[in-house]
Every structure is written in structure tokens, then in C-alpha cells.
Short mmCIF file of C-alpha atoms in Angstrom, two decimals:
data_model
loop_
_atom_site.label_atom_id
_atom_site.label_comp_id
_atom_site.label_asym_id
_atom_site.label_seq_id
_atom_site.Cartn_x
_atom_site.Cartn_y
_atom_site.Cartn_z
CA MET A 1 -32.00 45.62 -23.70
CA LYS A 2 -29.66 42.90 -24.90
CA PRO A 3 -31.41 40.46 -27.30
CA SER A 4 -31.78 36.91 -26.07
CA ARG A 5 -29.60 34.10 -27.37
CA THR A 6 -32.68 32.37 -28.74
CA LEU A 7 -33.61 35.43 -30.78
CA LEU A 8 -30.07 35.85 -32.08
CA LEU A 9 -29.84 32.22 -33.16
CA THR A 10 -33.27 32.40 -34.79
CA GLU A 11 -32.12 35.40 -36.80
CA GLU A 12 -28.92 33.59 -37.81
CA LEU A 13 -30.92 30.64 -39.12
CA ILE A 14 -33.50 32.79 -40.95
CA ALA A 15 -30.64 34.59 -42.76
CA LEU A 16 -29.60 31.27 -44.34
CA ASP A 17 -31.83 30.82 -47.41
CA SER A 18 -32.39 27.10 -46.91
CA ILE A 19 -35.16 26.51 -49.43
CA THR A 20 -35.95 22.80 -49.53
CA PRO A 21 -33.94 20.59 -49.90
CA ASN A 22 -30.97 22.89 -49.28
CA ASP A 23 -29.69 23.24 -45.72
CA LYS A 24 -27.35 26.15 -46.54
CA GLY A 25 -25.23 25.62 -43.43
CA CYS A 26 -28.01 25.66 -40.82
CA GLN A 27 -27.09 22.25 -39.45
CA GLN A 28 -23.39 23.07 -39.35
CA ARG A 29 -24.26 26.02 -37.12
CA LEU A 30 -26.21 23.68 -34.86
CA ILE A 31 -23.23 21.31 -34.69
CA GLU A 32 -21.00 24.21 -33.63
CA LEU A 33 -23.33 24.81 -30.68
CA LEU A 34 -24.15 21.21 -29.77
CA ALA A 35 -20.70 19.60 -29.95
CA PRO A 36 -19.27 21.66 -27.04
CA LEU A 37 -22.23 20.49 -24.94
CA GLY A 38 -21.16 16.87 -25.39
CA PHE A 39 -23.27 15.88 -28.38
CA GLN A 40 -21.85 13.37 -30.84
CA CYS A 41 -22.93 14.83 -34.18
CA GLU A 42 -23.39 12.82 -37.34
CA THR A 43 -24.26 14.29 -40.74
CA ILE A 44 -26.23 11.90 -42.95
CA GLU A 45 -26.45 12.88 -46.63
CA SER A 46 -29.04 11.37 -48.96
CA ASN A 47 -29.58 12.50 -52.55
CA GLY A 48 -28.79 16.13 -51.86
CA VAL A 49 -30.61 16.20 -48.52
CA THR A 50 -28.69 16.99 -45.33
CA ASN A 51 -29.71 15.30 -42.09
CA LEU A 52 -28.28 15.64 -38.60
CA TRP A 53 -28.37 13.07 -35.83
CA ALA A 54 -26.79 14.43 -32.64
CA ARG A 55 -26.87 12.59 -29.34
CA LYS A 56 -25.54 13.29 -25.86
CA GLY A 57 -25.45 10.27 -23.59
CA THR A 58 -25.88 6.54 -24.03
CA GLU A 59 -28.51 5.72 -21.43
CA SER A 60 -32.30 5.64 -21.45
CA PRO A 61 -34.64 7.40 -21.49
CA VAL A 62 -33.78 9.08 -24.80
CA PHE A 63 -35.42 12.48 -25.33
CA VAL A 64 -35.32 13.71 -28.95
CA PHE A 65 -35.89 17.17 -30.37
CA ALA A 66 -36.87 16.89 -34.04
CA GLY A 67 -37.36 19.44 -36.78
CA HIS A 68 -36.38 20.73 -40.20
CA THR A 69 -34.07 23.45 -41.42
CA ASP A 70 -35.61 23.66 -44.90
CA VAL A 71 -38.28 26.22 -45.72
CA VAL A 72 -40.78 26.62 -48.53
CA PRO A 73 -40.03 29.04 -51.39
CA THR A 74 -40.70 32.69 -50.68
CA GLY A 75 -43.22 33.40 -53.40
CA PRO A 76 -42.99 36.84 -55.08
CA VAL A 77 -40.22 38.60 -53.16
CA HIS A 78 -41.59 42.04 -54.09
CA GLN A 79 -44.74 41.27 -52.12
CA TRP A 80 -42.76 40.94 -48.87
CA GLU A 81 -42.59 44.10 -46.81
CA SER A 82 -39.00 43.18 -45.94
CA ALA A 83 -36.62 40.73 -47.62
CA PRO A 84 -37.63 37.16 -46.68
CA PHE A 85 -34.11 36.10 -45.69
CA THR A 86 -33.26 39.32 -43.89
CA PRO A 87 -34.67 38.83 -40.37
CA THR A 88 -36.52 42.02 -39.56
CA GLN A 89 -38.19 43.19 -36.37
CA ARG A 90 -41.19 45.50 -36.54
CA ASP A 91 -44.45 45.94 -34.68
CA GLY A 92 -43.41 43.43 -32.02
CA LYS A 93 -42.82 40.64 -34.56
CA LEU A 94 -39.85 38.94 -36.19
CA TYR A 95 -40.33 38.59 -39.95
CA GLY A 96 -38.59 36.17 -42.29
CA ARG A 97 -39.12 32.88 -44.08
CA GLY A 98 -38.96 30.14 -41.46
CA ALA A 99 -39.73 32.45 -38.53
CA SER A 100 -42.59 30.22 -37.42
CA ASP A 101 -41.95 27.12 -39.57
CA MET A 102 -39.65 26.28 -37.94
CA LYS A 103 -36.36 28.03 -37.29
CA THR A 104 -37.52 29.63 -34.05
CA SER A 105 -38.36 26.18 -32.70
CA ILE A 106 -34.93 24.83 -33.60
CA ALA A 107 -33.17 27.80 -32.00
CA ALA A 108 -35.34 27.43 -28.89
CA MET A 109 -34.51 23.72 -28.65
CA VAL A 110 -30.76 24.32 -28.86
CA ILE A 111 -30.71 27.11 -26.28
CA ALA A 112 -33.05 25.12 -24.02
CA CYS A 113 -30.49 22.31 -24.08
CA GLU A 114 -27.65 24.71 -23.30
CA GLU A 115 -29.50 25.98 -20.24
CA PHE A 116 -30.66 22.55 -19.11
CA ILE A 117 -27.25 20.91 -19.42
CA GLY A 118 -25.60 23.88 -17.72
CA ALA A 119 -27.89 23.46 -14.73
CA ASN A 120 -28.00 19.65 -14.87
CA PRO A 121 -24.60 18.37 -16.06
CA ASP A 122 -25.33 14.92 -14.61
CA HIS A 123 -28.84 14.62 -16.01
CA GLN A 124 -30.53 11.30 -16.53
CA GLY A 125 -30.79 9.53 -19.87
CA SER A 126 -29.83 11.00 -23.23
CA ILE A 127 -30.77 14.04 -25.32
CA ALA A 128 -30.77 13.93 -29.11
CA PHE A 129 -31.54 16.06 -32.17
CA LEU A 130 -32.99 14.71 -35.41
CA ILE A 131 -32.91 17.51 -37.99
CA THR A 132 -33.56 17.30 -41.74
CA SER A 133 -33.60 19.57 -44.80
CA ASP A 134 -36.32 17.53 -46.54
CA GLU A 135 -39.53 18.07 -44.59
CA GLU A 136 -41.06 20.65 -46.92
CA GLY A 137 -40.18 18.60 -50.00
CA PRO A 138 -40.84 14.97 -50.96
CA ALA A 139 -39.71 13.81 -47.49
CA VAL A 140 -38.12 10.64 -48.86
CA ASP A 141 -34.47 11.42 -48.06
CA GLY A 142 -34.89 13.13 -44.72
CA THR A 143 -36.25 12.02 -41.37
CA VAL A 144 -37.31 8.63 -42.70
CA VAL A 145 -33.71 7.87 -43.72
CA VAL A 146 -32.43 8.70 -40.24
CA CYS A 147 -35.18 6.65 -38.59
CA ASP A 148 -34.36 3.67 -40.80
CA LEU A 149 -30.68 3.98 -39.84
CA LEU A 150 -31.47 4.21 -36.12
CA GLU A 151 -33.73 1.17 -36.41
CA GLU A 152 -30.97 -0.80 -38.13
CA ARG A 153 -28.57 0.12 -35.31
CA GLY A 154 -31.07 -0.88 -32.67
CA GLU A 155 -31.18 2.61 -31.16
CA THR A 156 -34.42 3.07 -29.24
CA LEU A 157 -36.09 6.39 -28.50
CA ASP A 158 -38.49 7.17 -25.66
CA TYR A 159 -39.77 10.73 -26.11
CA CYS A 160 -39.78 13.07 -29.09
CA VAL A 161 -40.89 16.69 -29.37
CA VAL A 162 -41.24 17.91 -32.96
CA GLY A 163 -41.07 21.69 -33.28
CA GLU A 164 -43.88 22.09 -35.80
CA PRO A 165 -45.95 25.30 -35.48
CA THR A 166 -48.97 23.79 -33.74
CA SER A 167 -50.33 26.71 -31.73
CA SER A 168 -53.58 28.18 -33.01
CA HIS A 169 -54.28 31.59 -31.48
CA VAL A 170 -51.64 31.99 -28.75
CA LEU A 171 -48.48 30.08 -27.97
CA GLY A 172 -49.27 26.84 -26.20
CA ASP A 173 -53.00 26.63 -26.81
CA MET A 174 -52.63 23.50 -28.98
CA ILE A 175 -50.21 20.61 -29.32
CA LYS A 176 -50.45 17.69 -31.72
CA ASN A 177 -50.48 14.21 -30.24
CA GLY A 178 -51.03 12.58 -33.62
CA ARG A 179 -51.66 13.18 -37.28
CA ARG A 180 -53.98 11.69 -39.84
CA GLY A 181 -52.65 9.43 -42.58
CA SER A 182 -52.79 10.44 -46.24
CA LEU A 183 -53.86 7.99 -48.94
CA SER A 184 -54.31 9.19 -52.53
CA GLY A 185 -55.82 7.49 -55.54
CA HIS A 186 -55.60 8.20 -59.27
CA LEU A 187 -58.65 6.67 -60.94
CA VAL A 188 -59.19 6.27 -64.68
CA VAL A 189 -62.65 5.09 -65.72
CA LYS A 190 -62.63 3.71 -69.26
CA GLY A 191 -65.39 4.39 -71.77
CA ILE A 192 -65.76 4.37 -75.53
CA GLN A 193 -65.41 7.63 -77.39
CA GLY A 194 -68.06 8.44 -79.96
CA HIS A 195 -70.33 10.99 -81.59
CA ILE A 196 -72.74 12.49 -79.11
CA ALA A 197 -75.61 11.99 -81.60
CA TYR A 198 -75.01 8.22 -81.57
CA PRO A 199 -74.75 7.35 -77.86
CA HIS A 200 -75.60 3.71 -78.53
CA LEU A 201 -72.25 3.40 -80.33
CA ALA A 202 -70.27 4.85 -77.42
CA ARG A 203 -69.98 4.43 -73.65
CA ASN A 204 -69.88 7.58 -71.54
CA PRO A 205 -67.47 7.09 -68.59
CA ILE A 206 -68.80 10.19 -66.79
CA HIS A 207 -72.33 8.82 -66.76
CA GLN A 208 -71.10 5.40 -65.69
CA ALA A 209 -68.91 6.77 -62.90
CA ALA A 210 -71.40 9.25 -61.46
CA PRO A 211 -73.37 6.79 -59.25
CA ALA A 212 -70.15 5.27 -57.90
CA LEU A 213 -68.69 8.70 -57.14
CA ALA A 214 -71.89 9.69 -55.38
CA GLU A 215 -71.61 6.59 -53.22
CA LEU A 216 -67.94 7.23 -52.46
CA THR A 217 -68.64 10.80 -51.34
CA ALA A 218 -71.58 9.74 -49.17
CA GLU A 219 -69.84 6.76 -47.57
CA VAL A 220 -69.15 6.88 -43.83
CA TRP A 221 -65.65 5.47 -43.70
CA ASP A 222 -65.37 5.46 -39.91
CA GLU A 223 -66.65 7.35 -36.89
CA GLY A 224 -63.24 8.52 -35.71
CA ASN A 225 -62.34 8.06 -32.05
CA GLU A 226 -61.47 10.02 -28.92
CA TYR A 227 -58.60 11.78 -30.68
CA TYR A 228 -59.66 11.84 -34.33
CA ALA A 229 -62.52 13.20 -36.40
CA PRO A 230 -64.02 10.73 -38.90
CA THR A 231 -61.96 9.86 -41.95
CA SER A 232 -62.43 12.30 -44.84
CA PHE A 233 -62.70 11.43 -48.56
CA GLN A 234 -62.24 14.27 -51.04
CA ILE A 235 -62.04 14.43 -54.84
CA SER A 236 -59.37 16.98 -55.81
CA ASN A 237 -59.14 16.82 -59.61
CA MET A 238 -61.30 15.56 -62.48
CA ALA A 239 -60.70 15.62 -66.24
CA SER A 240 -62.54 14.22 -69.24
CA GLY A 241 -63.51 15.09 -72.77
CA THR A 242 -61.83 16.57 -75.82
CA GLY A 243 -63.16 20.08 -75.43
CA ALA A 244 -65.70 19.56 -78.19
CA THR A 245 -69.41 19.61 -77.38
CA ASN A 246 -70.30 16.78 -79.75
CA VAL A 247 -67.89 14.06 -78.57
CA ILE A 248 -68.60 11.51 -75.87
CA PRO A 249 -65.29 11.14 -73.98
CA GLY A 250 -63.32 7.94 -73.96
CA HIS A 251 -62.20 8.15 -70.35
CA LEU A 252 -62.62 9.99 -67.07
CA ALA A 253 -59.56 10.65 -64.89
CA LEU A 254 -59.77 11.87 -61.33
CA ASP A 255 -57.67 12.21 -58.19
CA PHE A 256 -58.94 11.75 -54.67
CA ASN A 257 -57.50 11.64 -51.18
CA PHE A 258 -58.29 10.10 -47.81
CA ARG A 259 -57.13 11.84 -44.65
CA PHE A 260 -57.67 8.89 -42.38
CA SER A 261 -57.56 8.25 -38.68
CA THR A 262 -56.33 5.32 -36.65
CA ALA A 263 -59.92 4.04 -36.81
CA SER A 264 -59.20 2.92 -40.39
CA THR A 265 -56.31 1.33 -42.26
CA ALA A 266 -55.01 2.10 -45.73
CA GLU A 267 -55.60 -1.49 -46.77
CA GLY A 268 -59.19 -1.39 -45.55
CA LEU A 269 -59.95 1.87 -47.35
CA GLU A 270 -58.47 0.57 -50.59
CA ALA A 271 -60.54 -2.59 -50.42
CA ARG A 272 -63.76 -0.69 -49.79
CA VAL A 273 -63.16 1.68 -52.71
CA HIS A 274 -62.53 -1.22 -55.07
CA ALA A 275 -65.68 -2.93 -53.82
CA ILE A 276 -67.80 0.13 -54.62
CA LEU A 277 -66.28 0.57 -58.08
CA ASP A 278 -66.68 -3.11 -58.86
CA ARG A 279 -70.28 -3.15 -57.67
CA HIS A 280 -71.06 -0.45 -60.21
CA GLY A 281 -69.50 -2.50 -63.01
CA LEU A 282 -66.87 0.06 -64.00
CA ASP A 283 -63.96 -0.66 -66.31
CA TYR A 284 -61.17 1.19 -64.52
CA ASP A 285 -57.55 1.46 -63.46
CA LEU A 286 -56.70 2.71 -59.98
CA GLN A 287 -53.23 3.60 -58.71
CA TRP A 288 -52.68 4.19 -54.97
CA THR A 289 -50.12 6.35 -53.17
CA LEU A 290 -49.73 6.13 -49.40
CA SER A 291 -47.76 9.18 -48.29
CA GLY A 292 -48.24 8.80 -44.57
CA GLN A 293 -49.69 6.48 -41.96
CA PRO A 294 -51.62 7.98 -39.07
CA PHE A 295 -49.93 8.05 -35.70
CA LEU A 296 -51.20 8.67 -32.20
CA THR A 297 -49.61 9.29 -28.83
CA GLU A 298 -52.24 8.87 -26.15
CA LYS A 299 -52.20 11.07 -23.07
CA GLY A 300 -49.20 10.08 -21.00
CA THR A 301 -45.78 11.01 -19.67
CA LEU A 302 -44.64 13.30 -22.49
CA SER A 303 -47.92 15.11 -23.12
CA ASP A 304 -48.39 15.61 -19.38
CA ALA A 305 -44.89 17.07 -19.01
CA LEU A 306 -45.32 19.38 -21.99
CA CYS A 307 -48.77 20.57 -20.93
CA ALA A 308 -47.50 21.23 -17.42
CA ALA A 309 -44.55 23.20 -18.80
CA ILE A 310 -46.87 25.33 -20.94
CA GLY A 311 -49.13 25.96 -17.95
CA GLU A 312 -46.23 26.91 -15.69
CA GLU A 313 -44.66 29.23 -18.26
CA LEU A 314 -47.73 30.84 -19.79
CA GLY A 315 -50.77 29.91 -17.73
CA VAL A 316 -52.36 28.51 -20.89
CA GLN A 317 -54.58 25.44 -20.92
CA THR A 318 -53.47 23.22 -23.78
CA GLU A 319 -55.67 21.30 -26.20
CA LEU A 320 -54.46 17.99 -27.63
CA SER A 321 -55.28 17.79 -31.35
CA THR A 322 -54.70 15.57 -34.38
CA THR A 323 -55.86 18.09 -37.00
CA GLY A 324 -53.81 19.40 -39.89
CA GLY A 325 -51.62 17.85 -42.54
CA THR A 326 -48.92 15.23 -42.31
CA SER A 327 -45.57 15.80 -40.61
CA ASP A 328 -42.31 13.95 -40.03
CA GLY A 329 -43.80 12.72 -36.76
CA ARG A 330 -45.26 9.86 -38.81
CA PHE A 331 -41.76 8.47 -39.40
CA ILE A 332 -40.48 9.00 -35.87
CA ALA A 333 -43.56 7.32 -34.38
CA ARG A 334 -42.40 4.03 -35.90
CA ILE A 335 -39.42 3.94 -33.54
CA CYS A 336 -40.59 6.15 -30.67
CA PRO A 337 -43.67 5.42 -28.54
CA GLN A 338 -44.35 9.03 -27.52
CA VAL A 339 -44.23 11.75 -30.19
CA ILE A 340 -45.72 15.20 -29.58
CA GLU A 341 -45.56 18.25 -31.85
CA PHE A 342 -45.36 21.71 -30.33
CA GLY A 343 -44.27 25.06 -31.65
CA PRO A 344 -45.30 28.64 -32.50
CA PRO A 345 -48.65 29.87 -33.79
CA ASN A 346 -49.18 28.76 -37.38
CA ALA A 347 -51.30 31.58 -38.85
CA SER A 348 -48.47 32.95 -41.02
CA ILE A 349 -46.69 29.75 -42.09
CA HIS A 350 -45.95 29.41 -45.82
CA LYS A 351 -47.34 32.93 -46.35
CA ILE A 352 -45.87 36.22 -47.53
CA ASP A 353 -44.42 38.06 -44.49
CA GLU A 354 -44.17 34.95 -42.32
CA HIS A 355 -43.48 35.99 -38.73
CA ILE A 356 -43.50 35.15 -35.04
CA GLU A 357 -44.35 37.50 -32.21
CA LEU A 358 -41.20 38.43 -30.31
CA ARG A 359 -42.95 37.86 -26.99
CA TYR A 360 -43.21 34.12 -27.76
CA ILE A 361 -39.58 33.36 -28.58
CA ASP A 362 -38.11 32.97 -25.09
CA PRO A 363 -41.21 31.38 -23.55
CA LEU A 364 -40.99 28.70 -26.27
CA LYS A 365 -37.40 28.02 -25.22
CA ASN A 366 -38.42 27.94 -21.57
CA ILE A 367 -41.19 25.42 -22.26
CA TYR A 368 -38.75 23.10 -24.02
CA ARG A 369 -36.31 23.47 -21.09
CA ARG A 370 -39.04 22.85 -18.50
CA THR A 371 -40.04 19.68 -20.35
CA LEU A 372 -36.46 18.43 -20.23
CA GLU A 373 -36.32 19.25 -16.51
CA SER A 374 -39.50 17.29 -15.87
CA LEU A 375 -38.27 14.16 -17.66
CA LEU A 376 -34.45 14.12 -17.33
CA ALA A 377 -33.38 16.25 -14.37
CA ALA A 378 -31.16 14.29 -11.99
#
């Protein structure tokens, strides 16, 4: 049986060792396929990161496929059963770094467009691709750069499907209609170092901080909402002391993180943390890093079209979810009112022997095509 075009393109992309932030020619291959379909393709370089903005059409509505060509490092190559950048089929699966995160999605998007445009040459609106090689890295020179440029130009987007691996157990059982924000803090509580036998001459920052930390961990930051679980506060690192058993430390340093919902704001969380620390009379420094705002697409046109496409193709009932880490959807949501993430099962992402089941590759393409048909067919 002749392999499908989606499978062949997926294998082509996996074979390019595009470890973040290197694209290694993935986007050039996409341009070679998209330009003949009528896409105007623009490569946007930023500090060694390669981004692609490709658009066919000038009218609204604008439907965007978004994703990333970069992959995480392989880890110990000798632990892979087959070479990570040699796409290998065995036991009904396709193995290779990026198989599920997210080169199959990108291949499926491109072939879905080929089929849709072939059947609907006079389709409504516009189709676009926003592809980066900086999603798995710092994410400061990738999708956000393209979104800033589009905003400066006044280009408006209507729908965006991000090809992140969102499925849980089987293809299509879960899509993401939002993501939590991520707010990190680096806290240094200041004390006075001294001999442990003379505590009155020192000030132990661990003892001073303990009641405040207990309050921070017990605080109910919000109740969440229809789409989000309550905001979570977690301490990730803590360090203090000299290593000696007879020295009261001079400071306590710790890192913590909020994964927060749209029921809270970064500014509100910061203010409440400072209020707790101040109430306990701590001498401290606190540095904040906001790496992502939460975003939410409520049930509507795009989620309905995607869920219907999944049901028609697979007979699977889809769950809308906002769980998981951050994604580039947070940047796109600033300029696009409806952003949904959907892609392969995520059980093997970032792992040794990453893979996707072969039986899911063409249905994924068909779901993307069906979604286009629902929203842009003439």
C-alpha cells in the first residue's frame, strides 16, 4: 500500500534534526509546498530563530494554522531503540523526535490545505501559517515576534488552530481552549549569620520565613471558573545555610511559581504575596518573572467546528481543557479571538522513543481539512 502524503512529509520533517532553535530547513520545505498553492511566504529571522508567516488570500475571515518546527534535544541517543532523526516504523507506530510534538501536526496541516484548496479553489476568507523554531526554547524570538509584526501591520486574525499534542488517550479526546499563565518569583529572605550557640546575636531567616511560607502554601488564591481549576502556588527550590551544623544562615533563597487562571491576574497575585510577606515583618527581596498570561477561548465557532470534525472523522466525543503547561497560543490570543490547540496524543512527547500511532496520521489531516471546510468552504 502506497504511504500517504501526510506520512511521507512527516518523515521528511523528522529527518531534519531541528533541535531548538534551529529550523534545519523544515520551513523551507513548507514554503516549497505552500507557495504553489498561492501562499505568500515570508521568512522572519530573529536572533538565530527562523519564523514563517505564509498567507493565501486577503479577505476575512482569516484561519491560521500555527506550530513549531523545533524539537527538544534527544537525550542519550543510545537509549533510543532507533536513531531519533531516522523516522522508523515498527509495531504500528512512527518513531522519531518530533513525531508527536509536533511535526506530524505540521505535515497534516499542509496536506489538509492542499486537499481543501484543490476542492475549494474559490474558498472564502484567507488561510495562513504561523510557524516558528523557538517554541521549545526561550520563546522570545519566535511566535511573539511574528504576532508583534502582524499587530504593527494591522493584520487581524479570526481563527487559529495550534497543532500542539493535546490528545490524552486517543486522538481527539481532548483539545485545549486555553492555558494557564505562569508567574515565577525568586525570593531572598535576609537574616543575620551567627553561631548557633548564640542565637540572640543572629537572626535565622528560615525560622522567620516559615510562618509566611505556611500561609502562602495554604492560601486560596482563587476558585477557578468553568474552564479552569483554581490557581496553584508551588515552591520549586529552596537553599540556605553554609553546610555547617553550627552556623545560623544569613539568608534563605527560594523559587516559587503560580500557574494561574483567568480568575486571577499577575498583578493581583504579586500584590497578595507582598502583603503576606510584609505582614510577617520579613526583610526580603523578591524578583518576579511573568512568562505567560492565561488565555481562554470560550465555546464558540472554532471549537464547535473542530469538535464536529473530530466526531465526524473518529466518532470521539471531545473534552475542552485548559490543563498543561504554557504554549505559543498565549501570544496568538493577543491578536486572535479564537485560539484552539489540537494535535496527537501526548504520552510520548519529550521522551526517549517519541512516537505517534500510524493509524492517527491521516485522520489528523482529515480533521484539519474538515475544520477548514466548515469555516471557509465557498
